[in-house]
Coordinates of C-alpha atoms in Angstrom, one line a residue:
Chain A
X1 CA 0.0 0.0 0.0
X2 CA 1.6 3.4 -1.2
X3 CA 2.0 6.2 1.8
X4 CA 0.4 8.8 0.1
X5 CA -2.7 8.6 -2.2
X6 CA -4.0 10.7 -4.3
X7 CA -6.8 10.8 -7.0
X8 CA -5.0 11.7 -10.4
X9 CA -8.0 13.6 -12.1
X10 CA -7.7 15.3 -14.3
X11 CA -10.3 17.7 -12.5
X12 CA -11.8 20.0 -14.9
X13 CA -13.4 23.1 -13.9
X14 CA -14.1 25.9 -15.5
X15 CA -12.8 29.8 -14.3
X16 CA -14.4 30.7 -11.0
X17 CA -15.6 27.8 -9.5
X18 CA -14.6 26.1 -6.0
X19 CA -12.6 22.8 -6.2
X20 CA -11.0 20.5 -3.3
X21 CA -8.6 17.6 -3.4
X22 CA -8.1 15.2 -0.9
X23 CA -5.3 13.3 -0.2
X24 CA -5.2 9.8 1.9
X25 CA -2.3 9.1 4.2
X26 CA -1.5 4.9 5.9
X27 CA 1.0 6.0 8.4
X28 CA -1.2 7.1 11.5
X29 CA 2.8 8.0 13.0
X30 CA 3.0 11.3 10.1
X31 CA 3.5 14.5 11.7
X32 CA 3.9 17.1 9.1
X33 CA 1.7 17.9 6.2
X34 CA 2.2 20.1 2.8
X35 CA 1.1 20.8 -0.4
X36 CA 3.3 21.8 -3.2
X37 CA 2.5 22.6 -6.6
X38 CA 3.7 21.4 -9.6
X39 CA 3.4 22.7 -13.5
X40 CA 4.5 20.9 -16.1
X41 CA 8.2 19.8 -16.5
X42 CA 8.7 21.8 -13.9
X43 CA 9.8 21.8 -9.9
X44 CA 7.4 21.5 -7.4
X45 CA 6.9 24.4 -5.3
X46 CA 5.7 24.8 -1.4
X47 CA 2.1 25.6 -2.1
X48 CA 1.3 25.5 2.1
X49 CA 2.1 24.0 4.9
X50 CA -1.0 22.1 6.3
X51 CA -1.7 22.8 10.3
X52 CA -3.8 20.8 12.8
X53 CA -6.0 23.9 13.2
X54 CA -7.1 24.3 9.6
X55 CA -4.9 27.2 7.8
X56 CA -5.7 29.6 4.8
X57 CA -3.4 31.2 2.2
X58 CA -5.8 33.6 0.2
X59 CA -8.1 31.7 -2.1
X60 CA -6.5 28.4 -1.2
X61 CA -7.6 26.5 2.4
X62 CA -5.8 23.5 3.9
X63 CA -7.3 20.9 6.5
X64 CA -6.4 17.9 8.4
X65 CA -8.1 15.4 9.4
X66 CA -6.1 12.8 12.0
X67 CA -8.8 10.4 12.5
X68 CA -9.4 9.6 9.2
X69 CA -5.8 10.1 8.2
X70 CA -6.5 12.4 5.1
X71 CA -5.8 16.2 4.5
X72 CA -7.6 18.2 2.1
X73 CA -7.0 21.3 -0.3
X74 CA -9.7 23.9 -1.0
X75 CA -9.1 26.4 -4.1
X76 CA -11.8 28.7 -4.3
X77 CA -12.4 31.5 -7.3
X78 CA -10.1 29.3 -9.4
X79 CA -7.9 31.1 -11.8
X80 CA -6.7 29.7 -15.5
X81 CA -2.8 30.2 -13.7
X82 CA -4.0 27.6 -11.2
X83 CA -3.8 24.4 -13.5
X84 CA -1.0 22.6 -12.7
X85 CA -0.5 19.3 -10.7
X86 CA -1.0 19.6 -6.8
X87 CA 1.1 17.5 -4.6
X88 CA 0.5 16.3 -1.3
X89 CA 3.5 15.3 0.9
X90 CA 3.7 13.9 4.3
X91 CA 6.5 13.5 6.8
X92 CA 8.2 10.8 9.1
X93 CA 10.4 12.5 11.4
X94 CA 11.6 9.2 12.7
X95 CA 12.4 8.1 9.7
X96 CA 13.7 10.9 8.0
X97 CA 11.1 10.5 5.2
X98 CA 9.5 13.1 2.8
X99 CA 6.1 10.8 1.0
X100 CA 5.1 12.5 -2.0
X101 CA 1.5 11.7 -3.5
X102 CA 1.8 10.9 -7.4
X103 CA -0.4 14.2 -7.7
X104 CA -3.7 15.6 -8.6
X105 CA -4.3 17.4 -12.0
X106 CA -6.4 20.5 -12.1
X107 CA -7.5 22.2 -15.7
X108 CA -8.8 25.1 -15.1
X109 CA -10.8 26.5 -18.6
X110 CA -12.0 29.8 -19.8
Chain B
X1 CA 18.7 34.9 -4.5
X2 CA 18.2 32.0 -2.4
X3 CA 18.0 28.9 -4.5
X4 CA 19.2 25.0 -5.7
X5 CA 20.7 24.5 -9.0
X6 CA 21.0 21.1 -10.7
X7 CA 23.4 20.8 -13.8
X8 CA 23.3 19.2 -16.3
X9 CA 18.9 20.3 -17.1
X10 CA 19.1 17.5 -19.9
X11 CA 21.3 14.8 -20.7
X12 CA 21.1 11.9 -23.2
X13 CA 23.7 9.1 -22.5
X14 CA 24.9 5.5 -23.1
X15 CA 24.5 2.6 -20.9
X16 CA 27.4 2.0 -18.9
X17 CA 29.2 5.8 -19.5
X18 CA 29.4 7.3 -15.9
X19 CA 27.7 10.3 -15.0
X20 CA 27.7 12.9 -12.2
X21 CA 24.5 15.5 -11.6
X22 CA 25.8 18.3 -9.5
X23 CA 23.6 20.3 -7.3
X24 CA 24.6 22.8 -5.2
X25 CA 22.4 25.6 -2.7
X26 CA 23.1 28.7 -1.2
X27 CA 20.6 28.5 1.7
X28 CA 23.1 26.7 4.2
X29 CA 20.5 24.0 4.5
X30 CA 21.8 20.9 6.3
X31 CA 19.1 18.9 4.9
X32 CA 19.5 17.8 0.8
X33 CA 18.1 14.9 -1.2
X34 CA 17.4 13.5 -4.3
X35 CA 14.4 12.1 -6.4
X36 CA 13.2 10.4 -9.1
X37 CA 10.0 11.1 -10.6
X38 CA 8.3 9.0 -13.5
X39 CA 5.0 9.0 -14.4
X40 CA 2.1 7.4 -12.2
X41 CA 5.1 6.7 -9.4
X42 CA 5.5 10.3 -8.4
X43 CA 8.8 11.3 -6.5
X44 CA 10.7 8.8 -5.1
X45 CA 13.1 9.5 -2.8
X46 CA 16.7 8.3 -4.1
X47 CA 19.6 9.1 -1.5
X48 CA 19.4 11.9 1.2
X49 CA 22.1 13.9 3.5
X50 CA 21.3 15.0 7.2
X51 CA 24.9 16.8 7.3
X52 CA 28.3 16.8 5.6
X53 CA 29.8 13.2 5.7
X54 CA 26.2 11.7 6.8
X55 CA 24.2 10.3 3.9
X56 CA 21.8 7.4 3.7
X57 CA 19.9 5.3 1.5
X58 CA 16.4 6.5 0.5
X59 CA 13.5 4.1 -1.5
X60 CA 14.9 3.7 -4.4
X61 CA 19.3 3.4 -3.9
X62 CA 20.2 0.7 -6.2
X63 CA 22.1 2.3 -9.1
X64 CA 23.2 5.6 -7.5
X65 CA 26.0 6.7 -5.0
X66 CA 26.4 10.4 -3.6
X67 CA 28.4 12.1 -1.4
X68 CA 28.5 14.9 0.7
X69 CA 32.3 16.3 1.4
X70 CA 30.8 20.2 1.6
X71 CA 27.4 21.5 3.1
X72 CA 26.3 23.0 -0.4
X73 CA 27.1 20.3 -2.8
X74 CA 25.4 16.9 -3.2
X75 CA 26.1 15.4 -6.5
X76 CA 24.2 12.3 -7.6
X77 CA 26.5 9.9 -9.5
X78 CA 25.5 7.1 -11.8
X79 CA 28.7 4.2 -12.3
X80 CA 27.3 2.5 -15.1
X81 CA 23.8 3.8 -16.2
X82 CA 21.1 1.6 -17.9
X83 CA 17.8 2.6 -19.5
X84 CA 15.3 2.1 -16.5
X85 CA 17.1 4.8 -15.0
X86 CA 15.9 7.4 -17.7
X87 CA 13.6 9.6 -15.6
X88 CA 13.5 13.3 -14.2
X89 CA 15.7 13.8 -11.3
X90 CA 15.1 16.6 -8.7
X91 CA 17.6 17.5 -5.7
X92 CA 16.0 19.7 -3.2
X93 CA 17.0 21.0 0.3
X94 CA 15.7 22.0 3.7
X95 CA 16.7 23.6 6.4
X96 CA 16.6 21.5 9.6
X97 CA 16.1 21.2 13.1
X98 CA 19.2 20.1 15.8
X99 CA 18.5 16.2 15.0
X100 CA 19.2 17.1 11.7
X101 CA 15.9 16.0 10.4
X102 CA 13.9 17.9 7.4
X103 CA 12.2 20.9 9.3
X104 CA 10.2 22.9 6.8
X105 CA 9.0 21.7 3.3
X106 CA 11.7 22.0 0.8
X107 CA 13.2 23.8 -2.0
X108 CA 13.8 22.0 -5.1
X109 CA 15.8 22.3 -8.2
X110 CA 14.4 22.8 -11.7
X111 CA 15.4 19.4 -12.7
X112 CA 17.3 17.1 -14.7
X113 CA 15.9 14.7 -17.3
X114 CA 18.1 12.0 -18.1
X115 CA 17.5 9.5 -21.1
X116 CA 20.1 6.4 -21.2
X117 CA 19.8 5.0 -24.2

């Protein structure tokens, strides 16, 4: 069973509209939590860091949710620059260990 | 500017020729890694450093040494390449806390893709 799991998509929405991504975790031991974005051929980039409290970046809202071992991203008044591929990454302190999801396509259309 | 730079961005090769990928960064991070990322696997991690002259083995080793003789510089070398290692690579850093483990999310580098052929 992979670490991280996300659904591929694509998700296609068009400008303006709300979309979340959630993103399932096995280890119930992880202790930190991030998104990063990634566009095509390209690096991925620290989207947000995802707290225990909930957090909020402008349009874009991360949650956690320990007891069912998932965290979720929100993206809210989507933009065309928002397509890309959304990563969700989780960490093992005690074992040194960065998990990547495989990602989470958005297209976001006119 | 604070950043990670990878050399070569692209590189075509023969199986067997030896390779090195440098990557150096300017951040003073103790943490830096490397990763692989093909298509439906995501990133997988490769090797990683906690500090000069400490590195370890990550998910996927077999194929790939590193070092780490200088804080900035973690090259990624390849002894005899063959073709299932034609992927995009990525180092990245982070800065740490005093165990020396990854603290914040990290920075990555824009990339190499390697095609052994």
């Amino acid at each position: 069973r992979k670490e991280v799991e996300q659904d591929p998509g694509p998700f296609n929405v068009p400008e303006g509209a709300t979309v979340a991504f959630n993103c399932t975790y096995s280890n119930s031991a992880s202790q930190s939590f991030f998104w990063y974005r990634q566009d095509c051929r390209k690096e991925p980039k620290l989207l947000m860091s995802v707290y225990s409290s909930g957090n909020e970046d402008g349009r874009f809202t991360a949650q956690l949710n320990r007891a069912s071992q998932y965290i979720s991203l929100l993206i809210r008044d989507s933009k065309l620059s928002d397509s890309a591929t959304y990563l969700c990454v989780v960490t093992l302190y005690n074992f040194n260990k960065f998990y990547f999801g495989s990602g989470t396509k958005l297209n976001v259309k006119p | 500017e604070a950043q990670v730079t990878q050399n070569p961005r692209y590189l075509i090769t023969v199986t067997g020729k030896k390779l090195t990928v440098t990557c150096s960064q300017n951040m003073n991070h103790e943490y830096m890694s490397w990763y692989r990322q093909d298509p439906g696997l995501g990133l997988r991690q490769i090797y990683y450093s906690m500090n000069v002259e400490v590195t370890d083995k990550g998910d996927v080793p077999e194929g790939y040494k590193v070092s780490r003789k200088e804080k900035r510089n973690f090259p990624l070398i390849l002894e005899s390449p063959s073709p299932n290692q034609t992927s995009l690579y990525f180092c990245a850093s982070s800065q740490s806390t005093r165990q020396g483990l990854p603290l914040y999310g990290y920075t990555f580098g824009s990339g190499t893709r390697l095609t052994v052929v």
